[in-house]
Amino acid sequence: MLGAPIKISSSPSCCSSSENRKAIMLSPVCLDKSRSFQFLFSGSKLRCSKTLDTKQLSSAKFKVSRGSKFRVFCDSKTQELQIRRCSPLLEKASLPSNGAPLSDEWKAVPDIWRSSAEKYGDRVALVDPYHDPPSTLTYNQLEQEILDFTEGLRVIGVKPEEKYALFADNSCRWLVADQGIMATGAINVVRGSRSAVEELLHIYNHSESVGLVIDNPEFFNRLAGKFCSNARMRFIVLLWGEKSRLAKNETLGVPVFSYKEIVKLGREYRAALIDSLDARKGYRYEVIGSDDIATLVYTSGTTGNPKGVMLSHKNLLHQIENLGVLGPAKAGDRFLSMLPTWHTYERACEYFIFTRGIEQVYTTVRTLKDDLRNYKPDYMISVPLVYETLYSGIQKQISSSPNAIKLIVFSFIRISLAYTELKRIYEGLCLTRNPEEPSHIVSMFDYLWSKTIATILWPLHVLATKFVYKKISSAIGIQKTAKSGGGSLPTHIEKFYEAIGLEVQNGYGLTETSPCIAGRRPYYNVLGSVGHPIPLTEFKVVDSETGEILPLGSKGIIKNPLATRQALDEDGWLNTGDIGWIAPHHSVGRSRRCGGVIVFEGRAKDTIVLSSGENIEPLEIEEAALRSPLIQQIVVIGQDQRRLGAIIVPNKDEALLAAKEASIVDADAVDLSKDKITSMLYEELRKWTSECSFQIGPILVVDEPFTIESGLLTPTMKIRRDRVVAQYKEEIANLYK
């Protein structure tokens, strides 16, 4: 009888009944807490009527005694309503309105998909060409995929506020899984496949995750040996690949679901919910709040174990709603995604571009150059190393050209560098730390002089653009803007891209600030800076020892206020650990449009203190040294020593080519001795770091590059200084002997 409509009825008068008519039916209405009810009927009169709610009726017993009277005994047990937490706008159609209209305001990150589906419908949202099968999804299809995956997760037992590890790399299914977990009110804990197994196990257990969503069987098999015996997993979801490829006996009875199974479960259950009012009544509905935690991101710091950062929906929505100030983005533009999508910088920017109707194409490091040419994206976000690599490739291609062409191209580049330098002067975009404004006379002379010379050089710059830079730009492929973050872009590389007409905009942020807190605008693209703060963000620069606020132009520790109360001072300011300064405001002169931009000069923890007591920021020296084509990677060392040293990974191909051109080795030589490479590197350091405040003394030349796999690079390709120094501890000690 459970779940069927049941009524107690008699003749038209509910207080009378024929003795021969003893049909018993119970009608569902609300039932109080667990009780027993007794119904007494006489042969001619209905003494009592009581209504029962079949939703909460888990068992019922009916006993009819012989004779003129009978009793009905009903034992009921209360069944708890399940909590169903929803992203309010995404699942607006399934939420009870209670007579009040539901808001169209974003309260949770997954809400953006309802808005985007309404605005951009059949526009392509995602292109994922390198997975099997390749995928292309429109905004409508992407929203439905997220809804189905979300419901599928609920079916297999995902609960609000619990944590689930999402260990996978860039793909359309990563995005669906990310948003699906969030839309249930649960918290995802994200990381990529290139991290060490020990690191992933630490993240999983430290975050108290209870389930694992993983990229593919091969990745899981790599983790299985340590995970299955050291981590508690309620289930495993494979985003790609077949379950049959999992190593036998490794899952230890843990249920395993494929991506397609989750989507199918969700689609079927969504359909059942739509068709059944009773099924919908089995839930107590709650909405995800803006202050609820959306994700837990473990920083890929350059020192120590990764540390977890909790980001709320409000944190991420602030990014989505305010990143538009950093540049125009319109529906139909194309964005190339190559940074780890779990990284907060890439992740926040992707969420933002999906609210603007942009088409996102996934690429890989291996296919990046081809995809830049083939897809010709309007935008790309990356770290400085990628732009440095593109720059080195262009320089190498020019250098390998015939002498006449090489001379012409380099001459054009020198002219364009001079032209853009002068252009920055008369446009007022030259950085200065000097708080004193120049006089009006000096400013006028500066303007007229720079404008006149720039006008003379302009025709040659236009000529170079037409015959040289268009070809270079076509090879690079980026049509509008390249965004750089996660570190400083070397000045000479910035100036080169500016000279050839590619706009590169640097930004600044931390995982703890979710992440972007400053960025260069198209109309204030001040080279050497990370731009102005984005809306609703404040900065101050303080003395590293006293904590006192420093005047504009003074170098100190950058601080930023944050809503969270962790890692803050008593006034609510986050110590970023970064050294920098804020440009002073000028009303006239070559720096008149630079006021308020932030300049980043390195990490405070990277500061090297010599035995003489002198403090040195290694970043300036490293950037200068990396201008040499012979130096692939460099770490400046010297803590507590009398002078600086360096660990250098040479570019052996370039070194061999340079040695042949300088007749250091024969033209048919295939290798260089370590002594010859070391000697050449000393010459390069003298050449490129001569203008730095400190010079490098002894150097250690190592053959193996610093890589993510070796643990010497973070997943965002920053050098882990402490690990490099630890790995070469003995060699460094010998170096200073």
GROMACS .gro file of N, CA and C in nm, residues 517-625:
model
  327
  517ILE      N    1   4.436   4.038  -0.874
  517ILE     CA    2   4.410   4.160  -0.797
  517ILE      C    3   4.461   4.284  -0.869
  518ALA      N    4   4.533   4.264  -0.979
  518ALA     CA    5   4.579   4.379  -1.059
  518ALA      C    6   4.606   4.331  -1.201
  519GLY      N    7   4.597   4.423  -1.295
  519GLY     CA    8   4.624   4.388  -1.434
  519GLY      C    9   4.634   4.513  -1.519
  520ARG      N   10   4.711   4.501  -1.626
  520ARG     CA   11   4.728   4.615  -1.716
  520ARG      C   12   4.608   4.627  -1.808
  521ARG      N   13   4.564   4.750  -1.828
  521ARG     CA   14   4.454   4.778  -1.919
  521ARG      C   15   4.509   4.808  -2.059
  522PRO      N   16   4.427   4.788  -2.163
  522PRO     CA   17   4.473   4.820  -2.299
  522PRO      C   18   4.513   4.967  -2.312
  523TYR      N   19   4.443   5.055  -2.244
  523TYR     CA   20   4.470   5.198  -2.257
  523TYR      C   21   4.573   5.247  -2.155
  524TYR      N   22   4.615   5.162  -2.061
  524TYR     CA   23   4.720   5.195  -1.964
  524TYR      C   24   4.819   5.079  -1.956
  525ASN      N   25   4.870   5.037  -2.070
  525ASN     CA   26   4.958   4.921  -2.074
  525ASN      C   27   5.101   4.965  -2.041
  526VAL      N   28   5.126   4.990  -1.913
  526VAL     CA   29   5.253   5.044  -1.868
  526VAL      C   30   5.355   4.931  -1.853
  527LEU      N   31   5.454   4.927  -1.942
  527LEU     CA   32   5.555   4.823  -1.939
  527LEU      C   33   5.632   4.827  -1.807
  528GLY      N   34   5.664   4.708  -1.756
  528GLY     CA   35   5.736   4.699  -1.630
  528GLY      C   36   5.646   4.692  -1.509
  529SER      N   37   5.516   4.714  -1.529
  529SER     CA   38   5.421   4.711  -1.417
  529SER      C   39   5.327   4.593  -1.431
  530VAL      N   40   5.246   4.570  -1.326
  530VAL     CA   41   5.139   4.471  -1.335
  530VAL      C   42   5.003   4.540  -1.338
  531GLY      N   43   5.005   4.672  -1.364
  531GLY     CA   44   4.881   4.745  -1.385
  531GLY      C   45   4.816   4.796  -1.257
  532HIS      N   46   4.694   4.846  -1.275
  532HIS     CA   47   4.615   4.898  -1.163
  532HIS      C   48   4.538   4.785  -1.095
  533PRO      N   49   4.499   4.807  -0.969
  533PRO     CA   50   4.413   4.709  -0.902
  533PRO      C   51   4.280   4.696  -0.975
  534ILE      N   52   4.223   4.575  -0.974
  534ILE     CA   53   4.090   4.558  -1.033
  534ILE      C   54   3.988   4.614  -0.934
  535PRO      N   55   3.864   4.639  -0.976
  535PRO     CA   56   3.764   4.700  -0.886
  535PRO      C   57   3.748   4.624  -0.755
  536LEU      N   58   3.717   4.700  -0.650
  536LEU     CA   59   3.693   4.649  -0.515
  536LEU      C   60   3.816   4.584  -0.454
  537THR      N   61   3.934   4.630  -0.495
  537THR     CA   62   4.060   4.577  -0.444
  537THR      C   63   4.148   4.692  -0.399
  538GLU      N   64   4.214   4.674  -0.286
  538GLU     CA   65   4.303   4.777  -0.232
  538GLU      C   66   4.444   4.722  -0.213
  539PHE      N   67   4.543   4.812  -0.221
  539PHE     CA   68   4.682   4.776  -0.198
  539PHE      C   69   4.746   4.876  -0.105
  540LYS      N   70   4.847   4.832  -0.034
  540LYS     CA   71   4.940   4.925   0.030
  540LYS      C   72   5.077   4.858   0.032
  541VAL      N   73   5.181   4.939   0.037
  541VAL     CA   74   5.318   4.890   0.043
  541VAL      C   75   5.375   4.932   0.177
  542VAL      N   76   5.427   4.834   0.253
  542VAL     CA   77   5.473   4.862   0.388
  542VAL      C   78   5.620   4.826   0.404
  543ASP      N   79   5.682   4.886   0.503
  543ASP     CA   80   5.820   4.854   0.538
  543ASP      C   81   5.824   4.711   0.592
  544SER      N   82   5.920   4.632   0.544
  544SER     CA   83   5.926   4.491   0.580
  544SER      C   84   5.955   4.469   0.728
  545GLU      N   85   6.015   4.566   0.793
  545GLU     CA   86   6.050   4.550   0.934
  545GLU      C   87   5.950   4.618   1.028
  546THR      N   88   5.914   4.741   0.997
  546THR     CA   89   5.826   4.817   1.088
  546THR      C   90   5.678   4.800   1.057
  547GLY      N   91   5.646   4.764   0.933
  547GLY     CA   92   5.507   4.753   0.893
  547GLY      C   93   5.443   4.886   0.860
  548GLU      N   94   5.520   4.994   0.864
  548GLU     CA   95   5.465   5.126   0.834
  548GLU      C   96   5.438   5.142   0.685
  549ILE      N   97   5.329   5.213   0.651
  549ILE     CA   98   5.295   5.237   0.511
  549ILE      C   99   5.399   5.329   0.449
  550LEU      N  100   5.449   5.289   0.333
  550LEU     CA  101   5.552   5.366   0.264
  550LEU      C  102   5.489   5.461   0.163
  551PRO      N  103   5.553   5.573   0.136
  551PRO     CA  104   5.500   5.665   0.035
  551PRO      C  105   5.510   5.604  -0.105
  552LEU      N  106   5.432   5.660  -0.198
  552LEU     CA  107   5.434   5.611  -0.336
  552LEU      C  108   5.576   5.618  -0.391
  553GLY      N  109   5.614   5.514  -0.463
  553GLY     CA  110   5.748   5.509  -0.521
  553GLY      C  111   5.849   5.437  -0.434
  554SER      N  112   5.815   5.412  -0.306
  554SER     CA  113   5.906   5.344  -0.215
  554SER      C  114   5.883   5.194  -0.220
  555LYS      N  115   5.993   5.119  -0.218
  555LYS     CA  116   5.985   4.975  -0.231
  555LYS      C  117   5.964   4.909  -0.096
  556GLY      N  118   5.870   4.814  -0.090
  556GLY     CA  119   5.843   4.742   0.033
  556GLY      C  120   5.759   4.620   0.006
  557ILE      N  121   5.692   4.568   0.109
  557ILE     CA  122   5.608   4.450   0.096
  557ILE      C  123   5.468   4.491   0.053
  558ILE      N  124   5.416   4.424  -0.049
  558ILE     CA  125   5.281   4.453  -0.098
  558ILE      C  126   5.179   4.384  -0.010
  559LYS      N  127   5.077   4.460   0.033
  559LYS     CA  128   4.969   4.402   0.113
  559LYS      C  129   4.835   4.427   0.046
  560ASN      N  130   4.744   4.331   0.069
  560ASN     CA  131   4.612   4.336   0.007
  560ASN      C  132   4.509   4.288   0.108
  561PRO      N  133   4.397   4.360   0.129
  561PRO     CA  134   4.297   4.315   0.227
  561PRO      C  135   4.214   4.201   0.171
  562LEU      N  136   4.174   4.111   0.259
  562LEU     CA  137   4.102   3.993   0.214
  562LEU      C  138   3.988   3.964   0.313
  563ALA      N  139   3.883   3.902   0.265
  563ALA     CA  140   3.769   3.872   0.352
  563ALA      C  141   3.804   3.765   0.455
  564THR      N  142   3.886   3.670   0.417
  564THR     CA  143   3.921   3.563   0.510
  564THR      C  144   4.006   3.616   0.625
  565ARG      N  145   4.000   3.549   0.736
  565ARG     CA  146   4.076   3.592   0.853
  565ARG      C  147   4.203   3.509   0.872
  566GLN      N  148   4.238   3.431   0.775
  566GLN     CA  149   4.359   3.353   0.785
  566GLN      C  150   4.474   3.428   0.720
  567ALA      N  151   4.591   3.416   0.780
  567ALA     CA  152   4.715   3.475   0.727
  567ALA      C  153   4.706   3.626   0.714
  568LEU      N  154   4.627   3.689   0.802
  568LEU     CA  155   4.611   3.834   0.795
  568LEU      C  156   4.667   3.899   0.920
  569ASP      N  157   4.696   4.029   0.907
  569ASP     CA  158   4.731   4.103   1.028
  569ASP      C  159   4.603   4.147   1.097
  570GLU      N  160   4.620   4.219   1.209
  570GLU     CA  161   4.502   4.254   1.290
  570GLU      C  162   4.407   4.349   1.220
  571ASP      N  163   4.455   4.417   1.114
  571ASP     CA  164   4.370   4.511   1.042
  571ASP      C  165   4.305   4.450   0.917
  572GLY      N  166   4.327   4.320   0.896
  572GLY     CA  167   4.263   4.253   0.783
  572GLY      C  168   4.339   4.260   0.652
  573TRP      N  169   4.470   4.286   0.657
  573TRP     CA  170   4.550   4.294   0.534
  573TRP      C  171   4.633   4.167   0.518
  574LEU      N  172   4.633   4.114   0.396
  574LEU     CA  173   4.712   3.996   0.364
  574LEU      C  174   4.854   4.039   0.324
  575ASN      N  175   4.951   3.981   0.388
  575ASN     CA  176   5.090   4.002   0.347
  575ASN      C  177   5.120   3.910   0.230
  576THR      N  178   5.136   3.967   0.112
  576THR     CA  179   5.156   3.885  -0.008
  576THR      C  180   5.293   3.820  -0.012
  577GLY      N  181   5.388   3.874   0.064
  577GLY     CA  182   5.524   3.822   0.057
  577GLY      C  183   5.600   3.870  -0.065
  578ASP      N  184   5.540   3.963  -0.140
  578ASP     CA  185   5.603   4.014  -0.261
  578ASP      C  186   5.661   4.153  -0.236
  579ILE      N  187   5.771   4.181  -0.304
  579ILE     CA  188   5.835   4.312  -0.294
  579ILE      C  189   5.793   4.394  -0.415
  580GLY      N  190   5.755   4.518  -0.391
  580GLY     CA  191   5.714   4.603  -0.501
  580GLY      C  192   5.690   4.745  -0.456
  581TRP      N  193   5.636   4.825  -0.545
  581TRP     CA  194   5.605   4.964  -0.513
  581TRP      C  195   5.491   5.012  -0.601
  582ILE      N  196   5.430   5.122  -0.562
  582ILE     CA  197   5.319   5.181  -0.636
  582ILE      C  198   5.367   5.311  -0.699
  583ALA      N  199   5.344   5.325  -0.828
  583ALA     CA  200   5.395   5.442  -0.900
  583ALA      C  201   5.327   5.570  -0.850
  584PRO      N  202   5.405   5.676  -0.828
  584PRO     CA  203   5.348   5.804  -0.784
  584PRO      C  204   5.267   5.870  -0.895
  585HIS      N  205   5.178   5.959  -0.857
  585HIS     CA  206   5.092   6.029  -0.953
  585HIS      C  207   5.159   6.158  -1.001
  586HIS      N  208   5.167   6.175  -1.133
  586HIS     CA  209   5.216   6.298  -1.194
  586HIS      C  210   5.106   6.354  -1.283
  587SER      N  211   5.093   6.485  -1.285
  587SER     CA  212   4.993   6.547  -1.372
  587SER      C  213   5.050   6.586  -1.507
  588VAL      N  214   5.183   6.592  -1.517
  588VAL     CA  215   5.250   6.626  -1.643
  588VAL      C  216   5.371   6.536  -1.660
  589GLY      N  217   5.424   6.535  -1.782
  589GLY     CA  218   5.548   6.462  -1.806
  589GLY      C  219   5.528   6.322  -1.860
  590ARG      N  220   5.640   6.255  -1.875
  590ARG     CA  221   5.640   6.123  -1.939
  590ARG      C  222   5.578   6.013  -1.852
  591SER      N  223   5.549   6.042  -1.727
  591SER     CA  224   5.488   5.942  -1.637
  591SER      C  225   5.347   5.980  -1.593
  592ARG      N  226   5.285   6.073  -1.666
  592ARG     CA  227   5.157   6.129  -1.619
  592ARG      C  228   5.043   6.028  -1.620
  593ARG      N  229   5.054   5.918  -1.694
  593ARG     CA  230   4.946   5.819  -1.699
  593ARG      C  231   4.982   5.690  -1.625
  594CYS      N  232   5.087   5.696  -1.543
  594CYS     CA  233   5.133   5.575  -1.473
  594CYS      C  234   5.094   5.571  -1.326
  595GLY      N  235   5.038   5.679  -1.275
  595GLY     CA  236   5.008   5.686  -1.132
  595GLY      C  237   4.918   5.574  -1.085
  596GLY      N  238   4.960   5.509  -0.977
  596GLY     CA  239   4.877   5.404  -0.916
  596GLY      C  240   4.904   5.264  -0.966
  597VAL      N  241   4.987   5.248  -1.071
  597VAL     CA  242   5.016   5.111  -1.116
  597VAL      C  243   5.111   5.045  -1.017
  598ILE      N  244   5.102   4.915  -1.011
  598ILE     CA  245   5.183   4.838  -0.915
  598ILE      C  246   5.300   4.775  -0.990
  599VAL      N  247   5.416   4.781  -0.927
  599VAL     CA  248   5.537   4.723  -0.985
  599VAL      C  249   5.586   4.612  -0.893
  600PHE      N  250   5.598   4.494  -0.948
  600PHE     CA  251   5.641   4.375  -0.873
  600PHE      C  252   5.790   4.353  -0.897
  601GLU      N  253   5.866   4.332  -0.788
  601GLU     CA  254   6.011   4.318  -0.803
  601GLU      C  255   6.067   4.188  -0.746
  602GLY      N  256   5.981   4.096  -0.710
  602GLY     CA  257   6.031   3.968  -0.660
  602GLY      C  258   5.966   3.927  -0.530
  603ARG      N  259   6.001   3.806  -0.486
  603ARG     CA  260   5.949   3.751  -0.361
  603ARG      C  261   6.042   3.786  -0.246
  604ALA      N  262   5.984   3.828  -0.134
  604ALA     CA  263   6.066   3.862  -0.017
  604ALA      C  264   6.147   3.742   0.029
  605LYS      N  265   6.087   3.622   0.019
  605LYS     CA  266   6.158   3.503   0.067
  605LYS      C  267   6.273   3.464  -0.026
  606ASP      N  268   6.278   3.520  -0.149
  606ASP     CA  269   6.387   3.492  -0.242
  606ASP      C  270   6.508   3.582  -0.219
  607THR      N  271   6.491   3.682  -0.133
  607THR     CA  272   6.600   3.777  -0.109
  607THR      C  273   6.724   3.703  -0.058
  608ILE      N  274   6.839   3.734  -0.120
  608ILE     CA  275   6.967   3.674  -0.079
  608ILE      C  276   7.042   3.775   0.008
  609VAL      N  277   7.083   3.730   0.126
  609VAL     CA  278   7.160   3.816   0.215
  609VAL      C  279   7.305   3.767   0.216
  610LEU      N  280   7.396   3.849   0.166
  610LEU     CA  281   7.537   3.814   0.164
  610LEU      C  282   7.597   3.825   0.304
  611SER      N  283   7.713   3.767   0.323
  611SER     CA  284   7.778   3.774   0.454
  611SER      C  285   7.813   3.917   0.491
  612SER      N  286   7.818   4.005   0.393
  612SER     CA  287   7.844   4.147   0.419
  612SER      C  288   7.720   4.220   0.468
  613GLY      N  289   7.605   4.151   0.467
  613GLY     CA  290   7.481   4.212   0.513
  613GLY      C  291   7.399   4.274   0.401
  614GLU      N  292   7.449   4.271   0.279
  614GLU     CA  293   7.378   4.331   0.167
  614GLU      C  294   7.263   4.241   0.122
  615ASN      N  295   7.143   4.301   0.099
  615ASN     CA  296   7.025   4.229   0.051
  615ASN      C  297   7.015   4.241  -0.100
  616ILE      N  298   6.997   4.128  -0.167
  616ILE     CA  299   6.995   4.127  -0.314
  616ILE      C  300   6.871   4.053  -0.362
  617GLU      N  301   6.798   4.114  -0.454
  617GLU     CA  302   6.685   4.047  -0.518
  617GLU      C  303   6.736   3.978  -0.644
  618PRO      N  304   6.731   3.845  -0.649
  618PRO     CA  305   6.792   3.772  -0.762
  618PRO      C  306   6.717   3.787  -0.894
  619LEU      N  307   6.589   3.825  -0.889
  619LEU     CA  308   6.506   3.827  -1.010
  619LEU      C  309   6.564   3.917  -1.118
  620GLU      N  310   6.610   4.036  -1.080
  620GLU     CA  311   6.665   4.130  -1.178
  620GLU      C  312   6.784   4.070  -1.252
  621ILE      N  313   6.872   4.005  -1.176
  621ILE     CA  314   6.993   3.946  -1.236
  621ILE      C  315   6.955   3.828  -1.325
  622GLU      N  316   6.861   3.745  -1.280
  622GLU     CA  317   6.819   3.629  -1.358
  622GLU      C  318   6.753   3.671  -1.489
  623GLU      N  319   6.669   3.773  -1.482
  623GLU     CA  320   6.604   3.821  -1.605
  623GLU      C  321   6.707   3.873  -1.704
  624ALA      N  322   6.806   3.945  -1.654
  624ALA     CA  323   6.910   3.998  -1.743
  624ALA      C  324   6.990   3.884  -1.806
  625ALA      N  325   7.024   3.783  -1.725
  625ALA     CA  326   7.104   3.670  -1.776
  625ALA      C  327   7.028   3.589  -1.880
   0.00000   0.00000   0.00000
